[in-house]
Amino acid sequence: NAILRAGIVRVQAPRLDVAAVLGGAVAVVALLIAGNVSGGLDGLFQLFPPEGGARSEFWWWNATRIIEDSVPVSPIDEFPAFSFLLGDLHPHVMALPFVLLALSVALAWLCKPQAPDAGWPRQRTGELFLTALIIGALGFINTWDLLAYLSILILVIIVRRLWDGGFDAGVFRRETLLDIASPTAAITALALGLFVPHYLSVDSTVRGVLPVPESGTQISHYLRIWGPMTIAIIPAATYAWLRLSRRDMPPRALAAIALFASAPMILWTIIALAWGIVPPHAPLPDDAPTLRDVGIRWLIVAPALALAGMGMLGAMPPRLSSGPARHGMLFASLLVVAGAMAIIIPEVFFVWDTFGARMNTVFKVHYQAWVVFSIATGIGAAWVITRRPPPASAARGALLVTGAIGLGLLALGTAYGPLAAATRIESSQSISMRLDGLALYRVLFPGDAAAIEWLRANAEPDAYVLEAVGPDYTDHARVSAITGLPTLIGWQGHELQWRGGNELFAGRPEAVSNIYSVWDFEQGRPLTGPEMRRLLEFYEIDYVFVGTLEMRNYGAETADRLLAALPDRLQVAYASGETVVLRYLPYS
């Protein structure tokens, strides 16, 4: 849709054009299939190891651990292809279709025949409700996305209004400001209001926003992380160059663009120079960034600042009329702005959460940047496809060939990481590529798998199951995860993240060990029958699962030990191989 409205194809919607189809396909590949350049570089170093260095092994996880801060938890640079290979369905992954829907709404706003005015909320209530519902739902699905895509929509509303009036018509006139503020305020208020029950009951570990004291980002990281999106900047760069070369942008517009692009860095610099305003209990060093640190941070962020300014320059209306707006090109420019700001902001500010560092902020915000840059890449690809090359001199021809080879190598580098990772995952003996997630489990742990299936078929929906406690990212908590039955405690690291502390589950891991061992580790003595019953009934345990992990953690005789401790209250409900499911019978 953006390409068909970019003025670069010969047909109008709803007819299709080859360039539009190819550009759409490029966007799909960039968003869902491509990886960053890190995987390709790893492959290159395997083929041609540095002189005197050992041949490195390809490890697909490295592509998401490029930036190395000095804090214990460094940032994560995940991208959708990695998410799909990992199979970890966090909200930022599940929200992707809804994010694309929100971007489609933003494009529709940009393509309106006339910019909405101050009376729009009253005149188009249905349109207001639908827009607010789509944008507001992002806060419910993945809270990080609400502010990001609401900001993109607001930016679209501003640009659309300015194209009707222009800077010379008086951007700060009362009428213009009302035409922008009225739709913006109405959409924002309704987007939040529709989901008030969620916001009234939601609990979060977020404590605020803090400045980033130190950054491990380097200039080279721009290419390694965002290299696949190089084509995304071509339309915005072309429009920006035309505006500058024709001098058809008023000076105040250029000043406003520079201020907008630099605003996060300016605010961070002020805070860095007045470090005493930072809360004393914040997880930050006492020493303020020095002037040298400030200068280096500006240098590191400079490429993203240039991108943001270039995108805004390409999206702003010119001083002189140059025909109707090419909405697809404006959209591409605004996507570049959004992506650039998503790079700048985590360099200077982070959300103060359980991690106490910018790890999660970079993770979630860079994921948003990947989305918008991917869509802009598709538009840029269509723009390149439809260009008629000018008469080529030898120098220009050599430049074009070099550029084509560079883009080809870049494409190979972005494809290598996900493809190599998929090959290694598929050939792994511990991973099944089938849609049935339990297929491999039935082979590796047949007794456990059969017992879990029995619980799924026979346990009451509100039954509680007890299982072994162990480290995160292992098979522990597998019974609860597969059956949906609540257990006493799952992965403790994740519980700590979501709940902001261990107050709600303190003592539970120890209780699990005490029950399976029939031993009071605090008192250093065996548990009596009444003590066992009190523990099981306090936590409302209905089933005790004794499988591979339980026998590994607590001994092969675990089931016999439990039955001997409570012969009248525990009975074998199901057995498969060495795996046993015990049913607890409370007193009636």
XYZ file of C-alpha atoms in Angstrom:
588
model
C 0.000 0.000 0.000
C 2.811 2.426 0.811
C 4.601 1.644 -2.468
C 1.429 2.105 -4.538
C 1.072 5.553 -2.972
C 4.709 6.547 -3.339
C 4.515 7.895 -6.885
C 7.047 5.360 -8.162
C 4.754 2.852 -9.899
C 2.592 3.184 -12.984
C -0.665 1.786 -11.639
C -3.048 2.821 -8.910
C -4.548 0.759 -6.108
C -6.110 -1.771 -6.025
C -4.163 -2.986 -9.091
C -0.757 -4.433 -8.380
C 2.589 -3.554 -9.841
C 5.686 -5.724 -10.127
C 7.743 -3.198 -8.159
C 5.124 -3.098 -5.407
C 5.041 -6.884 -5.154
C 8.843 -7.137 -5.105
C 9.112 -4.343 -2.536
C 6.532 -6.065 -0.363
C 8.482 -9.326 -0.611
C 11.680 -7.525 0.405
C 9.875 -6.104 3.452
C 8.705 -9.599 4.431
C 12.248 -10.972 4.133
C 13.743 -8.015 6.036
C 11.223 -8.280 8.853
C 10.783 -12.015 9.328
C 13.694 -13.871 7.713
C 16.827 -11.695 7.651
C 19.243 -11.406 10.540
C 21.838 -8.798 11.351
C 25.312 -8.836 9.834
C 26.914 -10.408 12.906
C 26.050 -13.932 11.738
C 27.640 -13.308 8.348
C 30.785 -11.931 9.956
C 31.002 -15.018 12.173
C 30.741 -17.192 9.066
C 33.440 -15.151 7.357
C 35.784 -15.545 10.322
C 35.211 -19.293 10.208
C 36.292 -19.423 6.577
C 39.135 -16.928 6.979
C 40.266 -16.836 10.622
C 42.391 -13.826 11.624
C 46.119 -14.338 11.240
C 47.393 -16.224 14.236
C 43.876 -16.774 15.577
C 42.001 -20.018 16.001
C 39.031 -20.840 13.792
C 35.953 -19.770 15.746
C 32.819 -21.843 16.146
C 29.535 -20.372 14.928
C 27.190 -19.706 17.823
C 23.888 -18.201 16.692
C 23.231 -16.606 20.094
C 26.097 -14.135 19.530
C 24.072 -12.197 16.967
C 21.920 -10.838 19.803
C 24.785 -9.968 22.136
C 26.704 -7.441 20.057
C 26.778 -4.446 22.414
C 28.831 -5.023 25.554
C 28.235 -2.559 28.373
C 30.388 -2.503 31.486
C 27.455 -3.586 33.686
C 26.889 -7.297 34.445
C 23.848 -7.539 32.146
C 24.631 -6.251 28.643
C 21.941 -5.227 26.120
C 20.073 -7.719 23.931
C 19.692 -7.003 20.203
C 17.067 -9.547 19.220
C 15.330 -9.623 15.833
C 12.244 -11.582 14.691
C 14.114 -14.382 12.870
C 16.013 -15.095 16.088
C 12.757 -14.999 18.071
C 11.183 -17.602 15.802
C 14.205 -19.906 15.966
C 14.305 -19.554 19.732
C 10.562 -20.176 19.974
C 10.197 -17.901 22.997
C 6.766 -16.308 22.549
C 7.210 -13.145 24.571
C 4.754 -10.252 24.059
C 7.095 -8.370 21.694
C 6.868 -11.357 19.315
C 3.147 -11.959 19.714
C 2.458 -8.261 19.056
C 4.033 -8.186 15.575
C 0.741 -8.553 13.600
C -0.905 -5.871 15.728
C 2.078 -3.571 15.273
C 1.778 -3.910 11.492
C -1.925 -3.105 11.800
C -1.068 0.041 13.753
C 1.415 1.066 11.049
C -1.291 0.509 8.436
C -3.537 2.878 10.392
C -0.739 5.468 10.414
C -0.344 5.117 6.635
C -4.110 5.518 6.170
C -3.996 8.730 8.177
C -1.159 10.026 6.043
C -3.112 9.279 2.847
C -6.262 11.164 3.872
C -7.464 13.539 1.114
C -7.624 16.340 3.677
C -5.929 16.664 7.023
C -8.339 16.259 9.967
C -9.114 19.483 11.799
C -10.187 20.354 15.318
C -13.717 19.095 14.675
C -12.629 15.645 13.491
C -13.293 13.765 16.794
C -16.950 14.853 16.735
C -17.460 14.382 13.023
C -15.831 10.940 12.622
C -16.556 9.118 15.876
C -16.392 5.678 14.256
C -12.977 6.418 12.809
C -11.856 7.745 16.178
C -13.027 4.600 17.972
C -11.341 2.223 15.512
C -8.041 4.134 15.573
C -8.033 4.313 19.365
C -8.929 0.630 19.700
C -6.059 -0.498 17.456
C -3.488 1.791 19.073
C -4.760 1.246 22.616
C -4.680 -2.538 22.261
C -0.896 -2.374 21.928
C -0.640 -1.286 25.557
C -2.562 -4.397 26.574
C -0.655 -6.779 24.299
C 2.879 -5.405 24.748
C 3.115 -2.252 26.838
C 6.396 -1.160 25.220
C 4.618 -0.724 21.859
C 1.929 1.711 22.988
C 4.129 4.782 23.355
C 6.210 3.935 20.270
C 3.398 3.522 17.762
C 1.200 6.201 19.296
C 4.166 8.541 18.791
C 4.431 7.482 15.151
C 0.720 8.184 14.627
C 1.036 11.609 16.275
C 4.035 12.388 14.069
C 1.956 11.381 11.028
C -0.893 13.674 12.137
C 1.532 16.588 12.472
C 3.166 15.995 9.087
C -0.193 15.524 7.363
C -1.455 18.834 8.756
C 1.725 20.682 7.826
C 1.504 19.460 4.240
C -1.899 21.157 3.976
C -0.654 24.416 5.444
C 3.127 24.400 5.268
C 5.589 26.087 7.558
C 5.122 29.431 5.881
C 1.395 29.312 6.694
C 2.268 29.534 10.363
C 2.973 26.270 12.111
C 2.449 27.844 15.520
C -0.838 29.523 14.678
C -3.682 28.731 17.071
C -5.750 27.126 14.303
C -2.921 24.829 13.235
C -2.128 23.793 16.795
C -5.796 22.999 17.481
C -6.038 20.936 14.304
C -3.105 18.852 15.545
C -3.933 18.757 19.258
C -7.610 17.819 18.950
C -7.229 14.496 17.077
C -4.079 13.678 19.047
C -5.712 14.239 22.435
C -8.899 12.404 21.468
C -7.061 9.318 20.183
C -4.704 9.217 23.170
C -7.471 9.616 25.758
C -9.727 6.994 24.166
C -6.822 4.571 23.542
C -6.091 4.635 27.271
C -9.729 4.810 28.347
C -10.796 1.697 26.444
C -8.339 -0.352 28.509
C -8.786 1.312 31.900
C -9.558 -2.016 33.673
C -6.150 -3.301 32.575
C -4.263 -0.233 33.772
C -6.104 -0.158 37.110
C -5.112 -3.736 37.909
C -1.730 -4.153 36.222
C 1.346 -4.426 38.422
C 4.833 -3.589 37.175
C 8.380 -3.584 38.453
C 9.158 -0.361 36.571
C 10.313 2.393 38.901
C 10.988 5.167 36.399
C 13.359 6.279 33.661
C 17.066 6.906 34.274
C 19.976 8.268 32.194
C 22.415 5.754 30.759
C 25.706 6.375 32.620
C 27.986 4.358 30.299
C 27.446 2.970 26.828
C 29.223 0.065 25.184
C 27.895 0.954 21.745
C 30.473 1.571 19.021
C 30.175 3.117 15.580
C 30.802 -0.299 14.005
C 27.686 -1.631 15.721
C 25.516 0.428 13.382
C 26.618 -1.711 10.443
C 26.568 -4.993 12.356
C 23.074 -4.459 13.749
C 21.333 -2.330 11.113
C 23.321 -3.231 8.009
C 20.430 -5.219 6.452
C 18.330 -2.051 6.434
C 20.682 0.059 4.298
C 18.156 0.394 1.450
C 15.617 1.837 3.914
C 17.349 5.208 3.991
C 17.614 5.734 0.196
C 14.199 7.439 -0.393
C 14.517 9.630 2.698
C 18.110 10.535 1.796
C 17.082 11.418 -1.770
C 14.238 13.678 -0.652
C 16.425 15.309 1.991
C 19.149 15.987 -0.581
C 16.645 17.516 -2.994
C 15.274 19.775 -0.276
C 18.719 20.975 0.712
C 19.978 21.418 -2.841
C 16.879 23.406 -3.866
C 16.918 25.398 -0.634
C 13.149 25.101 -0.389
C 13.028 24.558 3.375
C 12.584 27.636 5.591
C 15.339 28.150 8.184
C 12.919 27.693 11.081
C 11.952 24.292 9.673
C 15.613 23.259 9.593
C 16.064 24.524 13.151
C 12.972 22.631 14.325
C 14.218 19.429 12.682
C 17.658 19.743 14.290
C 16.084 20.403 17.699
C 13.701 17.446 17.359
C 16.449 15.007 16.360
C 18.790 16.171 19.116
C 16.214 16.518 21.913
C 17.032 13.214 23.724
C 20.758 13.935 23.583
C 20.292 17.532 24.775
C 18.193 16.365 27.725
C 20.751 13.672 28.629
C 23.587 16.210 28.430
C 21.772 18.548 30.831
C 21.260 15.665 33.287
C 24.902 14.576 32.920
C 26.087 18.087 33.743
C 23.720 18.215 36.736
C 24.184 14.639 37.969
C 22.969 15.543 41.443
C 19.328 15.534 40.264
C 19.483 11.752 39.746
C 17.799 9.856 42.642
C 20.491 8.796 45.146
C 19.096 5.253 45.406
C 19.148 4.707 41.636
C 21.426 1.939 40.267
C 23.897 4.464 38.838
C 27.542 5.309 39.626
C 28.124 8.265 41.899
C 30.563 9.865 39.464
C 28.884 11.936 36.773
C 29.894 11.516 33.112
C 32.810 13.794 32.293
C 32.865 16.288 29.426
C 34.909 13.723 27.500
C 32.191 11.111 28.115
C 29.549 13.544 26.881
C 31.533 14.279 23.730
C 32.065 10.581 22.995
C 28.344 9.887 23.477
C 27.445 12.616 20.973
C 29.941 11.101 18.537
C 28.491 7.601 18.953
C 24.930 8.825 18.474
C 25.834 11.104 15.539
C 24.890 8.600 12.756
C 21.447 8.069 14.289
C 21.021 11.835 14.749
C 21.806 12.279 11.054
C 19.248 9.587 10.168
C 16.532 11.249 12.258
C 17.238 14.666 10.774
C 17.370 13.275 7.246
C 14.039 11.482 7.701
C 12.334 14.605 9.062
C 13.794 16.696 6.271
C 12.348 14.260 3.723
C 8.920 14.286 5.393
C 8.459 18.016 5.941
C 6.584 20.097 3.359
C 8.802 22.259 1.134
C 8.657 26.055 1.019
C 7.530 25.975 -2.614
C 4.740 23.723 -3.850
C 6.095 20.673 -5.674
C 2.811 18.947 -6.511
C 0.782 16.522 -4.428
C 2.492 14.736 -1.580
C 3.782 11.261 -2.336
C 2.426 9.680 0.800
C 4.382 6.446 0.484
C 7.651 8.369 0.392
C 6.604 10.510 3.334
C 5.752 7.302 5.189
C 9.189 5.834 4.413
C 10.842 8.997 5.708
C 8.808 8.938 8.919
C 9.681 5.264 9.452
C 13.353 6.210 9.206
C 12.737 8.926 11.804
C 11.062 6.418 14.133
C 13.849 3.887 13.689
C 16.550 6.486 14.293
C 14.870 7.726 17.477
C 14.604 4.105 18.632
C 18.390 3.909 18.293
C 19.068 7.257 19.982
C 16.835 6.983 23.040
C 18.283 3.714 24.511
C 21.728 5.268 24.196
C 20.824 7.972 26.699
C 17.845 6.718 28.752
C 16.623 3.363 30.041
C 13.595 2.060 31.894
C 14.474 1.366 35.521
C 13.261 -2.174 36.047
C 14.428 -5.340 37.799
C 17.661 -5.472 35.779
C 18.842 -2.026 36.871
C 20.477 -1.458 33.465
C 19.473 -0.762 29.874
C 19.484 -4.431 28.801
C 15.711 -4.727 28.509
C 15.243 -1.212 27.102
C 17.635 -1.825 24.209
C 16.019 -5.236 23.686
C 12.445 -3.944 23.310
C 13.113 -0.594 21.610
C 15.588 -1.982 19.069
C 12.985 -4.631 18.229
C 10.632 -1.787 17.300
C 13.382 -0.194 15.214
C 13.811 -3.465 13.314
C 10.098 -3.459 12.446
C 9.924 0.092 11.076
C 13.256 -0.169 9.242
C 12.051 -3.405 7.617
C 8.946 -1.741 6.176
C 11.039 1.208 4.996
C 13.442 -1.276 3.377
C 10.615 -2.648 1.239
C 9.677 0.856 0.083
C 13.326 1.653 -0.605
C 13.737 -1.558 -2.616
C 10.762 -0.632 -4.814
C 12.230 2.843 -5.296
C 15.552 1.341 -6.448
C 13.805 -1.128 -8.789
C 11.846 1.620 -10.548
C 14.766 3.998 -11.055
C 15.988 4.405 -14.608
C 19.764 4.568 -14.427
C 21.131 7.755 -15.986
C 23.606 7.570 -18.844
C 26.565 5.934 -17.216
C 30.095 7.142 -17.473
C 32.889 4.731 -16.648
C 33.200 6.129 -13.142
C 29.448 6.042 -12.503
C 29.199 2.535 -13.924
C 31.983 1.339 -11.636
C 30.209 2.972 -8.695
C 26.913 1.243 -9.546
C 28.605 -2.131 -9.913
C 30.440 -1.663 -6.625
C 27.193 -0.704 -4.911
C 25.387 -3.731 -6.355
C 28.168 -6.064 -5.210
C 28.120 -4.460 -1.769
C 24.364 -4.936 -1.446
C 24.708 -8.537 -2.621
C 27.362 -9.279 -0.013
C 25.247 -7.546 2.602
C 22.273 -9.725 1.667
C 24.419 -12.863 1.943
C 25.686 -11.741 5.330
C 22.180 -11.136 6.651
C 20.922 -14.482 5.376
C 23.810 -16.553 6.710
C 23.030 -16.123 10.407
C 19.406 -17.360 10.457
C 20.050 -20.081 7.856
C 23.133 -21.379 9.652
C 21.287 -21.269 12.966
C 18.290 -23.112 11.513
C 20.592 -25.801 10.072
C 22.324 -26.336 13.395
C 19.041 -26.351 15.298
C 17.500 -28.863 12.903
C 20.504 -31.198 13.164
C 20.557 -31.024 16.980
C 19.717 -34.260 18.768
C 17.975 -32.381 21.588
C 15.541 -30.324 19.495
C 12.518 -31.370 17.481
C 11.501 -29.377 14.402
C 7.989 -30.842 14.414
C 4.981 -28.727 15.320
C 4.224 -31.232 18.081
C 6.342 -29.834 20.912
C 6.100 -33.080 22.869
C 7.290 -35.363 20.054
C 10.944 -35.326 21.130
C 9.969 -35.352 24.790
C 8.217 -38.666 24.254
C 11.476 -40.083 22.886
C 13.846 -38.668 25.503
C 11.567 -38.985 28.545
C 8.838 -41.496 27.643
C 7.755 -42.087 31.255
C 7.474 -38.373 32.028
C 5.643 -37.668 28.768
C 3.062 -40.395 29.416
C 2.469 -39.173 32.970
C 2.079 -35.590 31.790
C -0.437 -36.719 29.172
C -2.336 -38.584 31.908
C -2.498 -35.423 34.020
C -3.715 -33.402 31.053
C -6.536 -35.905 30.522
C -7.489 -36.717 34.117
C -6.486 -33.966 36.553
C -9.111 -31.478 37.620
C -8.654 -28.074 35.928
C -7.982 -26.371 39.261
C -5.661 -29.080 40.626
C -2.204 -28.147 41.928
C 0.807 -30.243 40.986
C 4.142 -30.422 42.794
C 7.325 -30.858 40.756
C 11.056 -30.298 41.191
C 12.517 -26.781 41.305
C 15.600 -25.975 39.263
C 17.426 -23.334 37.221
C 15.793 -21.221 34.511
C 16.155 -22.313 30.885
C 16.049 -26.004 31.801
C 13.308 -28.651 31.757
C 12.209 -27.702 35.260
C 8.563 -26.595 35.540
C 7.804 -28.740 32.465
C 4.758 -30.422 34.054
C 3.042 -27.127 34.823
C 4.034 -25.606 31.474
C 2.668 -28.517 29.436
C -0.478 -29.263 31.429
C -1.422 -25.736 32.439
C -1.833 -26.899 36.043
C -0.360 -24.487 38.609
C 2.716 -25.594 40.498
C 4.357 -24.333 43.652
C 7.178 -22.429 41.921
C 8.493 -22.362 38.358
C 11.566 -20.556 37.051
C 12.619 -18.366 39.947
C 14.531 -15.861 37.815
C 11.430 -15.064 35.791
C 9.250 -14.894 38.895
C 11.718 -12.388 40.319
C 11.525 -10.274 37.142
C 7.742 -10.184 36.913
C 7.111 -9.628 40.618
C 10.011 -7.294 41.429
C 11.161 -9.367 44.398
C 10.740 -12.740 46.060
C 8.270 -11.715 48.775
C 5.351 -13.537 47.127
C 7.216 -16.825 46.701
C 9.768 -16.746 49.514
C 10.054 -20.154 51.146
C 8.462 -22.089 48.305
C 11.670 -23.561 46.807
C 12.671 -24.733 50.285
C 9.207 -26.239 50.810
C 9.536 -28.244 47.581
C 12.895 -29.657 48.689
C 11.542 -30.438 52.149
C 8.552 -32.355 50.778
C 10.466 -34.449 48.249
C 13.253 -35.177 50.760
C 10.852 -35.641 53.710
C 13.394 -33.584 55.602
C 13.359 -30.240 57.397
C 16.615 -28.694 56.164
C 16.299 -25.689 58.491
C 15.952 -27.891 61.607
C 18.215 -30.635 60.260
C 15.777 -33.493 60.971
C 13.167 -35.657 59.199
C 9.671 -34.280 58.684
C 6.925 -35.937 60.691
C 3.694 -37.114 59.094
C 1.645 -34.185 60.455
C 4.278 -31.727 59.212
C 4.161 -33.272 55.737
C 0.368 -33.027 55.705
C 0.463 -29.391 56.812
C 2.868 -28.500 54.004
C 0.851 -30.281 51.306
C -2.427 -28.836 52.512
C -1.040 -25.328 53.059
C 0.012 -25.204 49.405
C -3.139 -27.096 48.298
C -1.144 -29.808 46.509
C -3.305 -32.421 44.753
C -0.640 -34.324 42.788
C 3.037 -34.997 43.446
C 4.990 -35.692 40.251
C 7.993 -37.991 40.595
C 9.778 -38.168 37.272
C 13.244 -37.923 35.748
C 14.178 -34.554 37.261
C 12.720 -35.367 40.680
C 14.672 -38.624 40.901
C 17.810 -36.872 39.647
C 17.466 -34.097 42.260
C 16.163 -36.078 45.220
C 17.139 -39.696 44.568
C 15.764 -42.746 42.779
C 13.798 -43.798 45.884
C 11.816 -40.520 46.067
C 8.408 -42.076 45.380
C 8.947 -44.853 47.951
C 10.101 -42.305 50.528
C 6.971 -40.198 50.040
C 4.636 -43.196 50.202
C 6.317 -44.396 53.390
C 5.986 -40.943 55.001
C 2.231 -40.691 54.320
C 0.928 -44.190 53.580
C -2.681 -43.240 54.319
C -2.689 -39.934 52.475
C -0.580 -40.557 49.328
C -1.439 -43.153 46.714
C -0.153 -44.007 43.247
C -2.542 -42.429 40.746
C -0.513 -43.277 37.630
C 2.800 -44.961 36.794
C 4.716 -45.213 33.539
C 8.165 -46.793 33.646
C 9.953 -45.241 36.597
C 7.752 -42.124 36.565
C 5.013 -41.997 39.201
C 2.171 -39.548 39.843
C 1.039 -39.559 43.484
C -2.387 -38.308 44.515
C -2.736 -36.600 47.878
C -5.967 -37.363 49.731
C -6.704 -34.674 52.331
C -8.931 -35.372 55.290
C -12.574 -34.913 54.391
